Coordinates of C-alpha atoms in Angstrom, one line a residue:
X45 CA 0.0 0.0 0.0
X46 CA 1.1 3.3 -0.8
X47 CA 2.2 5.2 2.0
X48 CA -0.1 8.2 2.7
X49 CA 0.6 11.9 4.8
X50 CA 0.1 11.4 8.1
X51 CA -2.9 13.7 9.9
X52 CA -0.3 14.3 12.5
X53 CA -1.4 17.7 13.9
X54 CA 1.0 20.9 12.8
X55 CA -0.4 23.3 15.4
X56 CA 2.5 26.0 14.7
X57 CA 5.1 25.8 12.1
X58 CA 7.6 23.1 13.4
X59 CA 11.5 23.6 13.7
X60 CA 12.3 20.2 12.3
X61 CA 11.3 18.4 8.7
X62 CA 8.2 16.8 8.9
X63 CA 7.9 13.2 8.0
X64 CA 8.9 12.5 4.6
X65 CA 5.0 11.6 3.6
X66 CA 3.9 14.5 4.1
X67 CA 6.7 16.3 2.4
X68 CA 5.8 14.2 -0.9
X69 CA 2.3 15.2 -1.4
X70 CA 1.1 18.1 0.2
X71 CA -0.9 21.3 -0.7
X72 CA -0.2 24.3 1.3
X73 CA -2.9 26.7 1.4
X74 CA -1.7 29.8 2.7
X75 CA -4.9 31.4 4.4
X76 CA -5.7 35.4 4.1
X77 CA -8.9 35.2 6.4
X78 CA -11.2 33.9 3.7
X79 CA -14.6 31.7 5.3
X80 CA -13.7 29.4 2.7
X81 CA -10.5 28.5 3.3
X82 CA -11.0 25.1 5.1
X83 CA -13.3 24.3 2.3
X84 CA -10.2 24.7 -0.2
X85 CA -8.8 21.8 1.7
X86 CA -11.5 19.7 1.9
X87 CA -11.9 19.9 -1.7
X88 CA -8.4 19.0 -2.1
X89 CA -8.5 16.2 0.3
X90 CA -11.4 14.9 -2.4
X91 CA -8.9 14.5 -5.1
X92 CA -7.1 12.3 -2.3
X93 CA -4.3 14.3 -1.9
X94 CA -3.4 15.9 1.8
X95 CA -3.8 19.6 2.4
X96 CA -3.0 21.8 5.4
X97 CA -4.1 25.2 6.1
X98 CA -1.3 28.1 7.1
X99 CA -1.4 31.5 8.3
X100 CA -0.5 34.0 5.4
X101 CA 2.6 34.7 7.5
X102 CA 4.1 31.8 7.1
X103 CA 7.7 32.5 5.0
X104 CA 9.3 31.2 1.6
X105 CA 12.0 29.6 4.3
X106 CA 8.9 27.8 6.1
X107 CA 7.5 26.5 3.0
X108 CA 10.6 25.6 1.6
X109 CA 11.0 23.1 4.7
X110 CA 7.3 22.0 4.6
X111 CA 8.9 20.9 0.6
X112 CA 4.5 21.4 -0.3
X113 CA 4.0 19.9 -4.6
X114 CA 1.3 23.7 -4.4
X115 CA 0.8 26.4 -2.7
X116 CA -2.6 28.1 -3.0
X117 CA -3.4 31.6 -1.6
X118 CA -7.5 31.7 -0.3
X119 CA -9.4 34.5 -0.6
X120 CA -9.7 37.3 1.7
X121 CA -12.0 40.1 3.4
X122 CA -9.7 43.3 2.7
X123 CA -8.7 44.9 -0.6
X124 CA -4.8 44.2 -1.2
X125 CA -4.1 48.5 -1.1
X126 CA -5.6 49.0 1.8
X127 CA -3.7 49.9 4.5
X128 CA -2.1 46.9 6.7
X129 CA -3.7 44.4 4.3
X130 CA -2.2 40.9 4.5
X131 CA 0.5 40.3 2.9
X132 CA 2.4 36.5 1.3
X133 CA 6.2 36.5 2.1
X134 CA 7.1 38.4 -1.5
X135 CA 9.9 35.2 -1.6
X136 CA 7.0 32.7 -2.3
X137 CA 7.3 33.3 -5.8
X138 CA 10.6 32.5 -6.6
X139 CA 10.4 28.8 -4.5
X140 CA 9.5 27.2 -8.1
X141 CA 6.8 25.8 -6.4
X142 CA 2.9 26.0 -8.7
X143 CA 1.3 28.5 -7.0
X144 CA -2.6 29.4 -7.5
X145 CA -4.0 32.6 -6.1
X146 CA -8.3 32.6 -5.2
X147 CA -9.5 36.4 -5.3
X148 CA -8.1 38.3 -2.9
X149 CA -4.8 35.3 -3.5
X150 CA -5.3 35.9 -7.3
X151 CA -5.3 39.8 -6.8
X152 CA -2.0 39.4 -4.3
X153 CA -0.1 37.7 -6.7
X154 CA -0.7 40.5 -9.2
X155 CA 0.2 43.2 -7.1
X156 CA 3.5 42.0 -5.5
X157 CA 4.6 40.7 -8.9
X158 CA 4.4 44.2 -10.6
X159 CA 0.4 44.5 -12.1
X160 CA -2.2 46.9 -10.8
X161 CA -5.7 46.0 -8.8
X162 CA -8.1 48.9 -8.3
X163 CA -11.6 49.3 -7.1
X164 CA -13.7 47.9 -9.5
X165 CA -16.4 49.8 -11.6
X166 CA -18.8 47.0 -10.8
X167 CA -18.9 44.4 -8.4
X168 CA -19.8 41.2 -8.6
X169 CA -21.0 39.1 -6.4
X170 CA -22.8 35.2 -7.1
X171 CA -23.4 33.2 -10.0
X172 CA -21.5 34.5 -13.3
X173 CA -20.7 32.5 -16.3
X174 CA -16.9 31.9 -17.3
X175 CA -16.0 32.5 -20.7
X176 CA -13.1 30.8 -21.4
X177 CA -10.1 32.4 -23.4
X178 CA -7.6 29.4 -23.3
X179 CA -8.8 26.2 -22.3
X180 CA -5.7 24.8 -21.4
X181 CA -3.8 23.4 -18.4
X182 CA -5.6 24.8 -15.7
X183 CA -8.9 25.1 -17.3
X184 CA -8.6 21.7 -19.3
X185 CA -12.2 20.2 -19.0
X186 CA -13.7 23.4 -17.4
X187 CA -17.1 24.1 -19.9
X188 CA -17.0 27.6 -21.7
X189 CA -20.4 29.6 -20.2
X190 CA -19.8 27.5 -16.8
X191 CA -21.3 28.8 -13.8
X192 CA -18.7 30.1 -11.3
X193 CA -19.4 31.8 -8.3
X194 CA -18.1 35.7 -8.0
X195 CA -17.6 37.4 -4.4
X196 CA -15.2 40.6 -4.7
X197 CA -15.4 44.4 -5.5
X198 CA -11.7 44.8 -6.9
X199 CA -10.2 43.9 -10.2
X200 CA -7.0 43.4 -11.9
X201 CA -6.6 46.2 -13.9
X202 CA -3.3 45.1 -15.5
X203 CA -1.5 42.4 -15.7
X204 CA 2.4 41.2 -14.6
X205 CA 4.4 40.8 -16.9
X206 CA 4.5 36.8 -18.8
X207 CA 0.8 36.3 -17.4
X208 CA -2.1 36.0 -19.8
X209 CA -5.7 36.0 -19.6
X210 CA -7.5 32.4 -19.4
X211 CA -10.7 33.2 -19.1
X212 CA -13.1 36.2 -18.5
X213 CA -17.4 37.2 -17.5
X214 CA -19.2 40.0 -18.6
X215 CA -18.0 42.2 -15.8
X216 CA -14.6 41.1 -15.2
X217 CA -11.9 40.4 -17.8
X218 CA -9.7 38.9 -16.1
X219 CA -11.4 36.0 -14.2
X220 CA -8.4 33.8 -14.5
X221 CA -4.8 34.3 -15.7
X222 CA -1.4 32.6 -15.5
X223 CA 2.0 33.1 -16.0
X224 CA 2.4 29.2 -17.5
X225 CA 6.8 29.5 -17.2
X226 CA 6.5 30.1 -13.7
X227 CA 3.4 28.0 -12.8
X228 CA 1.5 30.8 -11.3
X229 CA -2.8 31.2 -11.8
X230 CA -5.1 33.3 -10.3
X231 CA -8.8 32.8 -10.4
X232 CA -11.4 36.0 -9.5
X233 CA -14.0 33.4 -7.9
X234 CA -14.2 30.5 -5.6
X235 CA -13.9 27.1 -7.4
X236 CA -13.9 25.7 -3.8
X237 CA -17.9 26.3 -3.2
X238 CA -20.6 23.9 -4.5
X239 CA -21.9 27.0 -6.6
X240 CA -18.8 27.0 -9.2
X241 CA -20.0 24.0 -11.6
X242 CA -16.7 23.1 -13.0
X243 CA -15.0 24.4 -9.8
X244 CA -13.4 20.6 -8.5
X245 CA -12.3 20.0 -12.2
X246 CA -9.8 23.5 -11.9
X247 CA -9.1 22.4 -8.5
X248 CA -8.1 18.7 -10.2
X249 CA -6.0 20.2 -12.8
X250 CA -4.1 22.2 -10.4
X251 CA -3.5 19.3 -8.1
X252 CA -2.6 16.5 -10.7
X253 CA -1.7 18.4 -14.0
X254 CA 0.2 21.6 -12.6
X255 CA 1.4 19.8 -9.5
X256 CA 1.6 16.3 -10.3
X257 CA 0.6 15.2 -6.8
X258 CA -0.7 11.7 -6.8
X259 CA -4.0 10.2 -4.8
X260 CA -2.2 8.9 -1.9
X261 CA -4.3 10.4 1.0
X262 CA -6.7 7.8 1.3
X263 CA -8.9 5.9 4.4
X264 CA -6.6 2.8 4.6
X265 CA -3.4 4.9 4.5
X266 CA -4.7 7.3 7.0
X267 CA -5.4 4.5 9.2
X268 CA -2.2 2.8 9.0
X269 CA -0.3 5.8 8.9
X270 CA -2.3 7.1 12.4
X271 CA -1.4 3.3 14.1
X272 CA 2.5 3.7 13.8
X273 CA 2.2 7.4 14.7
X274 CA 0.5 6.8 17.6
X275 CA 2.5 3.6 18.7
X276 CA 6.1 5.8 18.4
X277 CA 4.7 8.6 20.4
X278 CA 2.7 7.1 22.8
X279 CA 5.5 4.0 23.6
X280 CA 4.5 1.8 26.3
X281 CA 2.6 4.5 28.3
X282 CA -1.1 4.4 29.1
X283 CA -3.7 6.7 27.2
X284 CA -7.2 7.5 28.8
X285 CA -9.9 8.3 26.2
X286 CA -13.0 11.5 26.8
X287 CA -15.6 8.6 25.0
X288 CA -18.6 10.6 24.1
X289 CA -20.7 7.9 22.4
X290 CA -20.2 10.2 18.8
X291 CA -18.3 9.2 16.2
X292 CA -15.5 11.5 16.4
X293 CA -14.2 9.6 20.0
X294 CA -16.0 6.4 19.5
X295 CA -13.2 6.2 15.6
X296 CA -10.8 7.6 18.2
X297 CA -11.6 4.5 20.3
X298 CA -11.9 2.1 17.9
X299 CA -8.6 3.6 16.6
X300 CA -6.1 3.9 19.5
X301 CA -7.4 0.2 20.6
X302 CA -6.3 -1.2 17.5
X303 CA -3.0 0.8 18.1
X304 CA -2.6 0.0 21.8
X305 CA -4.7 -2.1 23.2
X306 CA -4.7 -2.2 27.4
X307 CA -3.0 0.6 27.6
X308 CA -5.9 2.8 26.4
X309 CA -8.3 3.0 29.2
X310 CA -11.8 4.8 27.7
X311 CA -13.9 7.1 30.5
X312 CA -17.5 8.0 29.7
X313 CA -18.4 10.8 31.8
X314 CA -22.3 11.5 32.0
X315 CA -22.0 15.1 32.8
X316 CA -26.4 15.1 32.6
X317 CA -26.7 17.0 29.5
X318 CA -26.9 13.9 27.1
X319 CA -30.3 12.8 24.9
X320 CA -32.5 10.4 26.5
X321 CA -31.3 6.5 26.6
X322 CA -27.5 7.9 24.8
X323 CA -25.2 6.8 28.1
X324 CA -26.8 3.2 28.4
X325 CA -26.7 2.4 24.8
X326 CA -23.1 3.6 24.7
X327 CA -22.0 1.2 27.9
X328 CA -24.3 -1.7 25.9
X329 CA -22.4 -1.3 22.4
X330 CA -18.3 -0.5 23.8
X331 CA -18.6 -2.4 26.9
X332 CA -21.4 -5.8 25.5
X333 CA -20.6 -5.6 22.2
X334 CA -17.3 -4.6 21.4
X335 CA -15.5 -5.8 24.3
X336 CA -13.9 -2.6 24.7
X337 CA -14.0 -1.6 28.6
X338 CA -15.4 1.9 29.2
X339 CA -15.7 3.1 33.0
X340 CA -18.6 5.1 33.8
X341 CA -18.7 8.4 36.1
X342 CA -22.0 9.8 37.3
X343 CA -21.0 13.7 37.1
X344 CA -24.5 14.8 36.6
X345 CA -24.5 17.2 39.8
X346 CA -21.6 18.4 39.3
X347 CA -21.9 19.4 36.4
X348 CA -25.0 20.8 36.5
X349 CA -24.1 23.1 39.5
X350 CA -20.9 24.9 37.4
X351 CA -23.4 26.0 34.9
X352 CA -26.4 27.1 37.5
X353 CA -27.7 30.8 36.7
X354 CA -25.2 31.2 33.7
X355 CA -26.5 32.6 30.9
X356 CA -23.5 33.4 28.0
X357 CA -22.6 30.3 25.7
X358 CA -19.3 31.0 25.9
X359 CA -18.9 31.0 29.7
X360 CA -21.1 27.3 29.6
X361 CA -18.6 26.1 27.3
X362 CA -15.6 27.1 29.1
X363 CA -17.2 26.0 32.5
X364 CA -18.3 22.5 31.6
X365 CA -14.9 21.7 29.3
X366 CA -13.1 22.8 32.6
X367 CA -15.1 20.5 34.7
X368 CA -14.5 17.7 31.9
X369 CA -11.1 17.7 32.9
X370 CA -11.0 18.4 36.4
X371 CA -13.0 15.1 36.5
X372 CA -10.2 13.5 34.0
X373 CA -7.8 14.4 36.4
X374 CA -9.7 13.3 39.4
X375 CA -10.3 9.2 37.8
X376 CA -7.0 9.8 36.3
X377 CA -5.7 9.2 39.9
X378 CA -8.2 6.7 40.9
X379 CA -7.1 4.7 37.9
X380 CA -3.9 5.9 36.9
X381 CA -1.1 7.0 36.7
X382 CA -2.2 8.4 32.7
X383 CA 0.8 10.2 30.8
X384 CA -1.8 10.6 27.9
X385 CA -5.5 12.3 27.1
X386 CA -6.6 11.3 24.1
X387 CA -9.9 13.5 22.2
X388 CA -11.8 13.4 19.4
X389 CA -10.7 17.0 18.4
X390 CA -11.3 17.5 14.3
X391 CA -10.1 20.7 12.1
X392 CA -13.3 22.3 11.8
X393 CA -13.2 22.6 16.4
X394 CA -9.6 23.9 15.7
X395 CA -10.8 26.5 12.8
X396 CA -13.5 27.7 14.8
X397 CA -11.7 27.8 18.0
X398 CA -8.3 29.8 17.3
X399 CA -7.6 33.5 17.2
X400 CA -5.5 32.9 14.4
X401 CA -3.7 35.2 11.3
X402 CA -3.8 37.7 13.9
X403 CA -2.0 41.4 12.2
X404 CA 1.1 41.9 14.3
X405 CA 0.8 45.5 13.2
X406 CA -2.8 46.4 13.6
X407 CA -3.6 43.5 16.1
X408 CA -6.6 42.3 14.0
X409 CA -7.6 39.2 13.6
X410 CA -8.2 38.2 9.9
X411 CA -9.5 34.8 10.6
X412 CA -12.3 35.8 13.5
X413 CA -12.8 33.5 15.8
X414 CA -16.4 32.0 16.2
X415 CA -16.6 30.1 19.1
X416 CA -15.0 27.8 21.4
X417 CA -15.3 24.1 21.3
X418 CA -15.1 22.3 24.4
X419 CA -12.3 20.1 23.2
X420 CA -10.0 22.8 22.2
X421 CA -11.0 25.7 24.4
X422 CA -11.3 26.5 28.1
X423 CA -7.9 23.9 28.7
X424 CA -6.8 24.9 32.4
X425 CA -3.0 26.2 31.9
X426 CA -1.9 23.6 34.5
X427 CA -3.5 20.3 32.9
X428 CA -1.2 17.8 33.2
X429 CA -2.2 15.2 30.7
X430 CA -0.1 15.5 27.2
X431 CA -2.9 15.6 24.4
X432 CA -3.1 12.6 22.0
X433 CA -5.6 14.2 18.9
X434 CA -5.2 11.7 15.7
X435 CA -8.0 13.1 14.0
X436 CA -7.3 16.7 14.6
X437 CA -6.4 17.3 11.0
X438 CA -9.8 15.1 9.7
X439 CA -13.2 17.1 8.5
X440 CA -16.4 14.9 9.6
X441 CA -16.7 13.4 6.3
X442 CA -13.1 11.6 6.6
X443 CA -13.4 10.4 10.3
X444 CA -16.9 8.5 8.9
X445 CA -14.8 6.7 6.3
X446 CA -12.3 5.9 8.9
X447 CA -15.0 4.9 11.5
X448 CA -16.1 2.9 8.5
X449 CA -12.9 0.9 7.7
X450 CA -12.1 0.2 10.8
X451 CA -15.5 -1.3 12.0
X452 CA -17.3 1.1 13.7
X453 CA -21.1 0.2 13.7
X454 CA -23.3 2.4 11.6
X455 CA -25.2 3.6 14.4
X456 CA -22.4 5.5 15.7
X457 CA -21.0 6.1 12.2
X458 CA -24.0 8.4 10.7
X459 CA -24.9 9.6 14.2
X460 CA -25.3 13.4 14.0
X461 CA -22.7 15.6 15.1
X462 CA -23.8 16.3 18.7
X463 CA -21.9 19.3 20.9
X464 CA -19.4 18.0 23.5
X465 CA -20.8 20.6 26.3
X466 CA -24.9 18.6 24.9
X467 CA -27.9 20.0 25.6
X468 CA -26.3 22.5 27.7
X469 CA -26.2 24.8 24.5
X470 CA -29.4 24.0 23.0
X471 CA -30.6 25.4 26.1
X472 CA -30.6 29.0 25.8
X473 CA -30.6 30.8 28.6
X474 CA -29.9 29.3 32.1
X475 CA -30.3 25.2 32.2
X476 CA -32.6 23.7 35.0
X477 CA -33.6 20.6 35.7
X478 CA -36.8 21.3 34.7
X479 CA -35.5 22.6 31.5
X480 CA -33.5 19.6 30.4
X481 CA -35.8 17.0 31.1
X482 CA -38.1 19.1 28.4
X483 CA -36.0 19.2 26.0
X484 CA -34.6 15.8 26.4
X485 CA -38.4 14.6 25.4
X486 CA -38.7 17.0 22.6
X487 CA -35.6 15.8 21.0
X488 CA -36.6 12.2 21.7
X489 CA -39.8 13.3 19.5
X490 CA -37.4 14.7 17.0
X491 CA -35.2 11.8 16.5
X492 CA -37.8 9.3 16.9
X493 CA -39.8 10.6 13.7
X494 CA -37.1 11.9 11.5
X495 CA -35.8 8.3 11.7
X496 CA -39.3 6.4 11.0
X497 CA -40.1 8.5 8.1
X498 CA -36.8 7.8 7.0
X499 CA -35.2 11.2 6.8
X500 CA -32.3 10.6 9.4
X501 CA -29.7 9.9 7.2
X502 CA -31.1 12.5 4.4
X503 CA -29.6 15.2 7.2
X504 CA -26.3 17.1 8.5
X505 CA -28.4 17.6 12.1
X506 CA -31.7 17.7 13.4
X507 CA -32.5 18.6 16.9
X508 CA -34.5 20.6 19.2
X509 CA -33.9 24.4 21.0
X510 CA -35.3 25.3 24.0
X511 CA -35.8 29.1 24.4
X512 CA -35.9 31.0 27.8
X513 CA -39.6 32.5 27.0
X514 CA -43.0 31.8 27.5
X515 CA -46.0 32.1 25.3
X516 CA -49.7 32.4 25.1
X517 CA -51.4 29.4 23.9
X518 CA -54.9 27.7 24.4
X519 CA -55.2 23.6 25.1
X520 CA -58.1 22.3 25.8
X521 CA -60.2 25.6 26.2
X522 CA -57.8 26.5 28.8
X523 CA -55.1 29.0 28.7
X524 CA -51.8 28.4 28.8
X525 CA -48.7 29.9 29.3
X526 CA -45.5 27.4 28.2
X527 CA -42.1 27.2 26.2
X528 CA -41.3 27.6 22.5
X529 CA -39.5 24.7 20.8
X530 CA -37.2 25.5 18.0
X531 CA -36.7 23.0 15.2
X532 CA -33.4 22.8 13.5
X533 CA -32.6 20.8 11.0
X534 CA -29.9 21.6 8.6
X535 CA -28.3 20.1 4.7
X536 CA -24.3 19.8 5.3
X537 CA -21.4 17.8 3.4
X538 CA -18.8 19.2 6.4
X539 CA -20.3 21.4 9.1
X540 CA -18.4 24.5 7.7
X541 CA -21.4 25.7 5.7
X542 CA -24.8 24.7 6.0
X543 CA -28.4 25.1 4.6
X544 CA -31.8 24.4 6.2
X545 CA -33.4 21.2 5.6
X546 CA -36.6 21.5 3.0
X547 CA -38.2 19.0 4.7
X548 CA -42.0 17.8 3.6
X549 CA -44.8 19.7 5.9
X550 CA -46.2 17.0 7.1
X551 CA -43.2 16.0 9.0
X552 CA -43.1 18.9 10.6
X553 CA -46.7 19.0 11.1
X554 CA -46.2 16.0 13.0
X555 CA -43.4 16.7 15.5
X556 CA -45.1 19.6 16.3
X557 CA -48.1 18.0 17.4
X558 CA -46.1 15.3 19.0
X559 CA -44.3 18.0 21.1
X560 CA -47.2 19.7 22.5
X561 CA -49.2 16.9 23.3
X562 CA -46.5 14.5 24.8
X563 CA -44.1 16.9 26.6
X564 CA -45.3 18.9 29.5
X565 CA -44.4 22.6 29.5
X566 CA -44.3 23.4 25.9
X567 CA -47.0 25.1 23.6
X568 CA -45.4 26.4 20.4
X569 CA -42.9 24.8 18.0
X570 CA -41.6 27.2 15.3
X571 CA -38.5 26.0 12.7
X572 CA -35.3 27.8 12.0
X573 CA -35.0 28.8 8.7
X574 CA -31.0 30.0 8.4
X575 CA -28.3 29.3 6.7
X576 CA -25.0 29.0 7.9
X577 CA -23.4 31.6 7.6
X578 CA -25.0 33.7 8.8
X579 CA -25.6 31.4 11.3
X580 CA -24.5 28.8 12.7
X581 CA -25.8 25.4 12.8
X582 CA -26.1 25.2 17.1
X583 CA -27.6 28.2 18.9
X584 CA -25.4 28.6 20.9

């Protein structure tokens, strides 16, 4: 089998060569704040080939070491004259390394290598057909009129010298462009989103033609690959596992069993915020089925009372990942000693969890952050454990083909993605007793009839919000005075972006009356109808 690049996490540039898999067949993508920038890599990762996403600031020296086959530059909020605007390492250019700029990347390029970018007379924004002037290398197989999708309000108003127009729309000439000697493009829109048509076919000719990467980054590799890392770092020392019951631990699991056996010890810690009947159907499936041991811990009041009378999400997270590993620490010495924490931490809880690309100069952050993920944020500075994180590098879509080859059951596999701090953020507002217990029935309700009318698997998430008012209704001729249940169910391929689930009426219609009737202290469902972004998929 051909050796793949490893997922081992590259949390800042590293002062030693990385393993030599990587250094074969990797894409760089050099990130300028754009919200697509993850997607770039997940697109990549399609064609089988690994990709890591970099601050902007990273230098030609950096990359040289990193030795990537590509380096693409993502797109970008600011305009490339404004003031303090982020800028590549003007070195990049001369590494001989194909190089592909995407808008505000496309519009760098032409600017530090001599050519002019201006506010545009028109902007242009959504769906625009490309026109295509040479359909060649990086366009090969990319349909003339194909629909590409536009999001900037400068243009490139002339060109470097040895680049050439590839292809143009009706308001901007130069939609793409390359300098075929040195094996630099540009492209004006995003062939990363699901809007550019002919988008993953650039994105393929870059990759294979331009690069000449080859598909090594595949499940069985990454698997393999992950085994031997985790063997040579962990040695004979024991590991203890955060086991969730989702997929993301459960693969991690699976995973570090396979690699070492006894010496991973897997903790489920019912902290009282998970769905009804999840913590004994996890001990039944590890414990009965799989013959993996997982202890249990009963942290439901403790829990509970760190969170009592607060109110801001980010405060719950921080509090309850806090108390997740005080607790670790507390078993740890029950059932230790532990040299190792192990967690299902993926890229898009590292994304949305750093204050990265932050401007030295200006002290702004390009890359914003969002919010914190329990896993990544809120880590007391005097933990103890050293963090074992395998699928750090992975988007949800790969750990399901890992889960998959390595035997996970398909239960756990197409489980929906479900928040490590629970129902503790679909809660808004202060959590109760009272309140969890509601909306632990409502979701039942939710789960139990998007599965029978066999729209479970048709969806990124579906769940239930419980919101801290009341409202007027009326059941049976009486007044009444209860909670509003929010409905949100959500279309996904990888969490970063979502859409609301058009889902029939009568679905809906049923839930609803389900809720009312069968779950004391609600009378009003409503359903979320936004996307993400604006959004974002939890409330909270």
């Amino acid at each position: 089998m051909t050796t793949t690049p490893t997922a081992t996490p590259v949390e800042t540039l590293p002062s030693e060569p990385l393993p030599a898999s990587i250094n074969r067949q990797m894409i760089a993508i050099l990130d300028f704040g754009s919200q697509y920038s993850e997607l770039i890599a997940r697109r990549i990762r399609e064609t089988q080939v690994y990709s890591e996403v970099l601050s902007y600031r990273t230098t030609a020296a950096q990359l040289r070491q990193l030795s990537p086959k590509g380096i693409i530059l993502s797109g970008g909020p600011k305009s490339v004259y404004a003031p303090h605007a982020p800028q590549c390492d003007p070195e990049i250019w001369g590494l001989g390394i194909p190089i592909l700029g995407v808008c505000y990347g496309m519009q760098l390029m032409v600017q530090q290598l001599g050519g002019t970018v201006e506010r545009a007379e028109r902007a242009e924004y959504g769906k625009a057909a490309l026109f295509i002037d040479d359909p060649t290398d990086l366009l090969t197989n990319v349909e003339h009129g194909s629909t590409m999708w536009m999001s900037h309000g400068d243009a490139c108003t002339r060109l470097p010298k040895q680049f050439e127009i590839l292809a143009h729309t009706e308001n901007t000439p130069c939609a793409a462009i390359a300098n075929h000697q040195q094996k630099l493009y540009g492209v004006q829109f995003h062939p990363e989103v699901v809007h550019s048509v002919d988008g993953l076919a650039l994105i393929r000719n870059f990759v294979y033609h331009i690069c000449y990467c080859e598909p090594t980054w595949t499940t069985e590799a990454f698997v393999e690959e992950s085994i031997r890392e985790i063997r040579a770092r962990v040695g004979g020392k024991r590991v203890l596992l955060a086991l969730s019951g989702g997929v993301d631990s459960s693969t991690l699991a699976f995973l570090l069993h396979r690699a070492i056996g006894d010496q991973l010890t897997c903790m489920f810690i019912d902290q009282g915020f998970m769905r009804k009947g999840e913590p004994e159907r996890l001990m039944e499936i590890f414990d009965a089925q799989f013959h993996i041991p997982v202890v249990y811990v009963n942290g439901r009041d403790r829990f509970l009372a760190q969170v009592v009378g607060i109110t801001d999400p980010e405060e719950k997270r921080r509090r309850i990942g806090h108390e997740f590993i005080r607790v670790f620490e507390e078993e740890s010495k029950r059932l230790g000693p532990f040299d190792y924490l192990a967690q299902g931490t993926l890229y898009p809880d590292v994304i949305e969890s750093a204050d990265t690309n932050v401007d030295p100069q200006t002290g702004e952050r390009v890359a914003v952050k969002i919010k914190s993920h329990h896993n990544v944020g809120g880590l007391p500075k005097d933990l103890r454990f050293k963090l074992v994180e395998p699928l750090r590098k992975l988007f949800k879509d790969e750990v399901r083909k890992v889960a998959a080859a390595i035997g996970l059951p398909t239960e756990i596999i197409r489980r929906h993605p479900f928040p490590g701090p629970g129902l503790a953020i679909r809660i808004i507002g202060e959590i109760t007793p009272e309140r969890l217990d509601i909306l632990r029935d409502a979701d039942f309700i939710v789960r139990d009839e998007i599965a029978r009318q066999g729209f479970y698997h048709e969806l990124w998430q579906a769940f239930a919000v419980l919101l801290p008012i009341r409202s007027v209704g009326v059941m049976g001729d009486q007044r009444t005075y209860a909670h509003p249940i929010v409905l949100r169910f959500v279309a996904s391929e990888d969490g970063m972006t979502a859409d609301w689930a058009r889902v029939p009426f009568d679905l809906l219609e049923t839930i609803s009356n389900r809720i009312v009737n069968e779950v004391r202290g609600v009378n009003r469902v409503v359903y979320d109808i936004t996307s993400k972004p604006p959004g974002t998929i939890e409330w909270e």
